[in-house]
Tab-separated table of C-alpha atoms in Angstrom:
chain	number	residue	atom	x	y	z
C	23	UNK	CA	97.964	100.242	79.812
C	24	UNK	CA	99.278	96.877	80.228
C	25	UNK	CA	98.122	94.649	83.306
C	26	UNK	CA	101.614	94.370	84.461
C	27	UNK	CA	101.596	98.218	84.522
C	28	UNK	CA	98.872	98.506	86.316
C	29	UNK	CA	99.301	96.240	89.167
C	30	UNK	CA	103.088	97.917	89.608
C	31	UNK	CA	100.958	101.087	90.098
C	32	UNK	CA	98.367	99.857	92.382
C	33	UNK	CA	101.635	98.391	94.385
C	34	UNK	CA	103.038	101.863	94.092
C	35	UNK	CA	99.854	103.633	95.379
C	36	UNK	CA	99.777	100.998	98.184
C	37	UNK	CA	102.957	101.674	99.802
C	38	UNK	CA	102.629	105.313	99.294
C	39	UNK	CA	99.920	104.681	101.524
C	40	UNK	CA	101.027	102.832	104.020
C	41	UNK	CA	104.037	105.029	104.593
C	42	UNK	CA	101.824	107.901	105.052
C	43	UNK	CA	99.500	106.145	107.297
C	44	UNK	CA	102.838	104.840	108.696
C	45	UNK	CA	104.010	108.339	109.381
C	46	UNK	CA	100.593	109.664	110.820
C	47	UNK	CA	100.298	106.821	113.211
C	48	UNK	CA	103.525	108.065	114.348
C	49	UNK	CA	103.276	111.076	114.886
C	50	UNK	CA	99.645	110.775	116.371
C	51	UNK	CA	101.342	108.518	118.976
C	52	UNK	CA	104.121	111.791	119.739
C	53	UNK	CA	100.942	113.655	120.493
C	54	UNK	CA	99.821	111.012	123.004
C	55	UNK	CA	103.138	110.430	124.315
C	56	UNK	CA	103.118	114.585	125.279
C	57	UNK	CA	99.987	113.876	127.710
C	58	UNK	CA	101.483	111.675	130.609
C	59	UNK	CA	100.227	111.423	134.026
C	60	UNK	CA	101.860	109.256	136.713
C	61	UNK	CA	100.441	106.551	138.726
C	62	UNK	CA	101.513	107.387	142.375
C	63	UNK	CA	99.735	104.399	144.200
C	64	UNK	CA	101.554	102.178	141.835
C	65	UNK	CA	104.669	103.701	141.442
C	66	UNK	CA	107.250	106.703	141.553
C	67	UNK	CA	106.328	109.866	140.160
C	68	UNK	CA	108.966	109.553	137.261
C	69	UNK	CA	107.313	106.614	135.587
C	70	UNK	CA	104.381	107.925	133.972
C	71	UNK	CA	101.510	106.535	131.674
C	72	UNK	CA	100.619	107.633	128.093
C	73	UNK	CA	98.096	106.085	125.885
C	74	UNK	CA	101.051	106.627	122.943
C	75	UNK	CA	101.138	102.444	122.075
C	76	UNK	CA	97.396	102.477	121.274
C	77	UNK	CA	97.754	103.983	117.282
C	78	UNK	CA	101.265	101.887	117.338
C	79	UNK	CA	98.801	99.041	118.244
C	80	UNK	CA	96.409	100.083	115.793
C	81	UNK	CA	98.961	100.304	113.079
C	82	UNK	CA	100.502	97.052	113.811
C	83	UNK	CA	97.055	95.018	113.709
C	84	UNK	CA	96.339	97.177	110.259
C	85	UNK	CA	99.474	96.867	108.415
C	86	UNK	CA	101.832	94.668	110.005
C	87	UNK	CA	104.575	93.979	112.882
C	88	UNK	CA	107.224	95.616	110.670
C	89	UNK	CA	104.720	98.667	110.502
C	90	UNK	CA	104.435	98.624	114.413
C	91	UNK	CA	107.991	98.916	115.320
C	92	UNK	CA	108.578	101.567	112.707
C	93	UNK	CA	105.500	103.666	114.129
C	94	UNK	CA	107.442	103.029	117.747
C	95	UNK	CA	110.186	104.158	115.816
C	96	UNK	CA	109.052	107.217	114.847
C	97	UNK	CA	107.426	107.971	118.166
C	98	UNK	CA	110.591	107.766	120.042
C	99	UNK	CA	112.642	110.228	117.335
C	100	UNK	CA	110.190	113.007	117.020
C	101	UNK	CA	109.721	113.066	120.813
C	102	UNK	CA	113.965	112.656	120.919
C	103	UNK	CA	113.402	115.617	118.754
C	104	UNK	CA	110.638	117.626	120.402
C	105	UNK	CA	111.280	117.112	123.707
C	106	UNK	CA	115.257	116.389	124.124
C	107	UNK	CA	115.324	113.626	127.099
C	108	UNK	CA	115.939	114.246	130.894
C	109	UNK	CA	116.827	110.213	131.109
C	110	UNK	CA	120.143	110.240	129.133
C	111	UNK	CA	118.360	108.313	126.391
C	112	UNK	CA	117.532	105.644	128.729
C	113	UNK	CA	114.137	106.426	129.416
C	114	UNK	CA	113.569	106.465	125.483
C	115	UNK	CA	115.560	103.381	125.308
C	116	UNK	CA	112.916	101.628	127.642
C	117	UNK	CA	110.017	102.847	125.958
C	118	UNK	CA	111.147	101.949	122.439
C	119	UNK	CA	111.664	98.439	123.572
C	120	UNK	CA	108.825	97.528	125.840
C	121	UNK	CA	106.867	99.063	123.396
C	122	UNK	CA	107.615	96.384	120.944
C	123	UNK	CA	107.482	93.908	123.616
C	124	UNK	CA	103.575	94.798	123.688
C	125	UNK	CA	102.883	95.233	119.732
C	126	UNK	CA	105.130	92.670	118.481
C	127	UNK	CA	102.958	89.479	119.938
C	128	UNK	CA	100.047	91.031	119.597
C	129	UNK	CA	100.415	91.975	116.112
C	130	UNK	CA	101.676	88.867	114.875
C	131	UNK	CA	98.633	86.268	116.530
C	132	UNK	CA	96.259	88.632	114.835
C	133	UNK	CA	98.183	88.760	111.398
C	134	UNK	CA	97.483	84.552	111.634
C	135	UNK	CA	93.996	84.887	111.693
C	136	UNK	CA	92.005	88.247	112.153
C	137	UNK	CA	89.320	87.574	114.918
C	138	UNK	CA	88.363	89.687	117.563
C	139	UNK	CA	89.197	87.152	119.807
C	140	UNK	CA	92.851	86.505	118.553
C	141	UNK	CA	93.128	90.341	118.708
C	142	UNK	CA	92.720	89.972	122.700
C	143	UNK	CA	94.869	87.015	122.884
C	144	UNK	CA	97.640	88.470	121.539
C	145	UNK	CA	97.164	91.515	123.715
C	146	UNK	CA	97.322	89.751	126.952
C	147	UNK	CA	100.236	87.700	125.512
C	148	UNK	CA	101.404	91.284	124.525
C	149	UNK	CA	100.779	93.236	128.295
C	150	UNK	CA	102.280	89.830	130.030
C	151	UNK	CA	105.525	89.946	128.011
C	152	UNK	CA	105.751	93.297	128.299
C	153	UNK	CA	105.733	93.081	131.932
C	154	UNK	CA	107.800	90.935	132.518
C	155	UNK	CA	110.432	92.686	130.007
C	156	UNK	CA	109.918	95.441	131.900
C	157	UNK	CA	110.639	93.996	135.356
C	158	UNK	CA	113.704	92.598	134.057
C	159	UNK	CA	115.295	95.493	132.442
C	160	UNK	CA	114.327	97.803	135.461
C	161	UNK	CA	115.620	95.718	137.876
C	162	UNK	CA	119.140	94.629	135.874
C	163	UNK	CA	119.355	97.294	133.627
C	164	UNK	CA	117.543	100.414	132.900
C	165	UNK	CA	117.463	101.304	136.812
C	166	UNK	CA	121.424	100.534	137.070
C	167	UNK	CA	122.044	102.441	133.948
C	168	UNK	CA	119.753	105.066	134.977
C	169	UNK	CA	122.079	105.752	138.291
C	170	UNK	CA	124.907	105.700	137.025
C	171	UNK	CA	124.219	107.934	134.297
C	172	UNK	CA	122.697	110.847	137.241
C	173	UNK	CA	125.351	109.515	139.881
C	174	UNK	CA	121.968	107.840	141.688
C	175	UNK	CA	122.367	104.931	144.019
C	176	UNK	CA	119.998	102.316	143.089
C	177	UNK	CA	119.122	102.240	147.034
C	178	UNK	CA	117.225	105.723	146.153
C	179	UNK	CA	114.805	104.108	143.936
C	180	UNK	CA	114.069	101.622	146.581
C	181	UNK	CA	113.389	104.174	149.349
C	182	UNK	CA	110.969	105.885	146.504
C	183	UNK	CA	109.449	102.428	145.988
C	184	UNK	CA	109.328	101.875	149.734
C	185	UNK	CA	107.161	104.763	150.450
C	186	UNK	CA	104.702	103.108	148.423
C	187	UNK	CA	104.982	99.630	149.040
C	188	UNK	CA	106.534	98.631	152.739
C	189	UNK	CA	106.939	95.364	150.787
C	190	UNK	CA	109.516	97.053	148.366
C	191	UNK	CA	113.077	96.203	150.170
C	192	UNK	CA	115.269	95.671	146.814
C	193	UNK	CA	115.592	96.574	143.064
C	194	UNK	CA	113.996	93.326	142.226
C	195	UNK	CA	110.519	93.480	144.495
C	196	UNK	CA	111.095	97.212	143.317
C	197	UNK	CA	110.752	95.973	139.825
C	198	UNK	CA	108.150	93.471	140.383
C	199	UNK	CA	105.516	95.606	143.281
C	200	UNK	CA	105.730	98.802	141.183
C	201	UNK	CA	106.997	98.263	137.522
C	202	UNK	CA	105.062	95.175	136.972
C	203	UNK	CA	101.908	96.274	137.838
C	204	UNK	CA	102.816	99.706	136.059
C	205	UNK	CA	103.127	98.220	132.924
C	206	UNK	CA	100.327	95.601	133.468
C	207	UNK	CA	97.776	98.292	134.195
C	208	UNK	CA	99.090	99.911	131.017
C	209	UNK	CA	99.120	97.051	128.582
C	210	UNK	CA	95.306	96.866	129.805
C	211	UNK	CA	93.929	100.163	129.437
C	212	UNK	CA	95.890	100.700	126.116
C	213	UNK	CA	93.898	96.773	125.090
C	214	UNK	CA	90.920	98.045	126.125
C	215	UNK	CA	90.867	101.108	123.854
C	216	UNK	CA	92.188	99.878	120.750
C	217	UNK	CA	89.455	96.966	120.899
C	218	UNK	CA	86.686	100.121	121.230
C	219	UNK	CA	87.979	101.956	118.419
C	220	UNK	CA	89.832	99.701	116.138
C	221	UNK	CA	86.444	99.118	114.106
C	222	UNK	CA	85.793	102.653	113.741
C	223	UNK	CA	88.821	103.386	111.784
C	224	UNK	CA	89.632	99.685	109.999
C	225	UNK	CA	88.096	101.245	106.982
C	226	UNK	CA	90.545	103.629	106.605
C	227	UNK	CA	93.345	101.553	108.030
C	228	UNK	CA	92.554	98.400	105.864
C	229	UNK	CA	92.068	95.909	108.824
C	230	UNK	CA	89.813	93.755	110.098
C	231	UNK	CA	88.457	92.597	113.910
């Protein structure tokens, strides 16, 4: 066997793997996404948190960015699939892209150099981005879209948000007193677990911390 042969193989084997891991990631992360629980002195019962970005995260640091949005990818479809949605698609909308919002940074200051500590600088670049991309869209236009698609007034989810926060008066301190820390507290805990158990499985994965 020739050595050009060969290395087309190995490069055959090697993105038979990664599509498979690809695919596992994926649908570990449907699993995860199944097991939500809300945060009720944060925010409204129908935003709920699910540790479903940590194997996206894991994937991304592993194999790539590309890899991470196509594990978010999956995620999305097989819960489309599983589940149906009760948000018009907007809900899955959301998820799919502050889900890249987090793994996206991240991913790409650890594919520069692959340190521990540029692994937790690019997930606090990764939670603050995501944060604020998910104050934004609430505010202007996944809660908008969200109400008109159910025949909601947006002035219902700031009497929900209200009952939480007294401070909550509009969409926008709606989006920033209850979504924002929502997805801050998330971006954290889902940091904080990949970083204890991304060593553990870099073996298999192919990474390094």
């Amino acid at each position: 066997m020739s050595e050009q042969v060969l290395r087309r193989n190995v490069t055959g084997r090697s993105k038979v793997r990664t599509l498979a891991q690809i695919a596992m990631l994926g649908a570990v992360a449907t699993v995860l996404m199944l097991f939500e629980f809300p945060l009720p002195f944060i925010a409204p019962p129908f935003y709920e948190l699910d540790f479903s970005e940590v194997p996206i995260l894991v994937g991304a640091f592993a194999m790539g960015p590309l890899a991470g949005v196509a594990i978010e990818a999956i995620k999305i479809l097989l819960n489309f699939v599983i589940n149906g949605t009760i948000t018009a698609g907007v809900g899955e909308f959301a998820n799919f892209i502050l889900g890249c919002a987090f793994l996206l940074p991240a991913s790409l200051i650890y594919r520069q150099k692959k340190t521990k500590k540029r692994a937790i600088i690019g997930m606090a670049l990764g939670t603050v981005i995501m944060t604020v991309a998910g104050c934004v869209m609430n505010a202007f236009v996944l809660l908008p879209a969200y109400g008109a698609a159910f025949g909601m007034p947006v002035d219902a989810f700031v009497q929900m948000g209200t009952a939480i926060n007294k401070s909550i008066n509009s969409l926008f301190t709606f989006a920033v007193l209850a979504v924002g820390p929502f997805n801050l507290i998330k971006g954290i805990l889902d940091s904080v677990i990949v970083m204890l158990i991304y060593k553990r499985i870099r073996v298999i994965l192919k990474g390094d911390i």
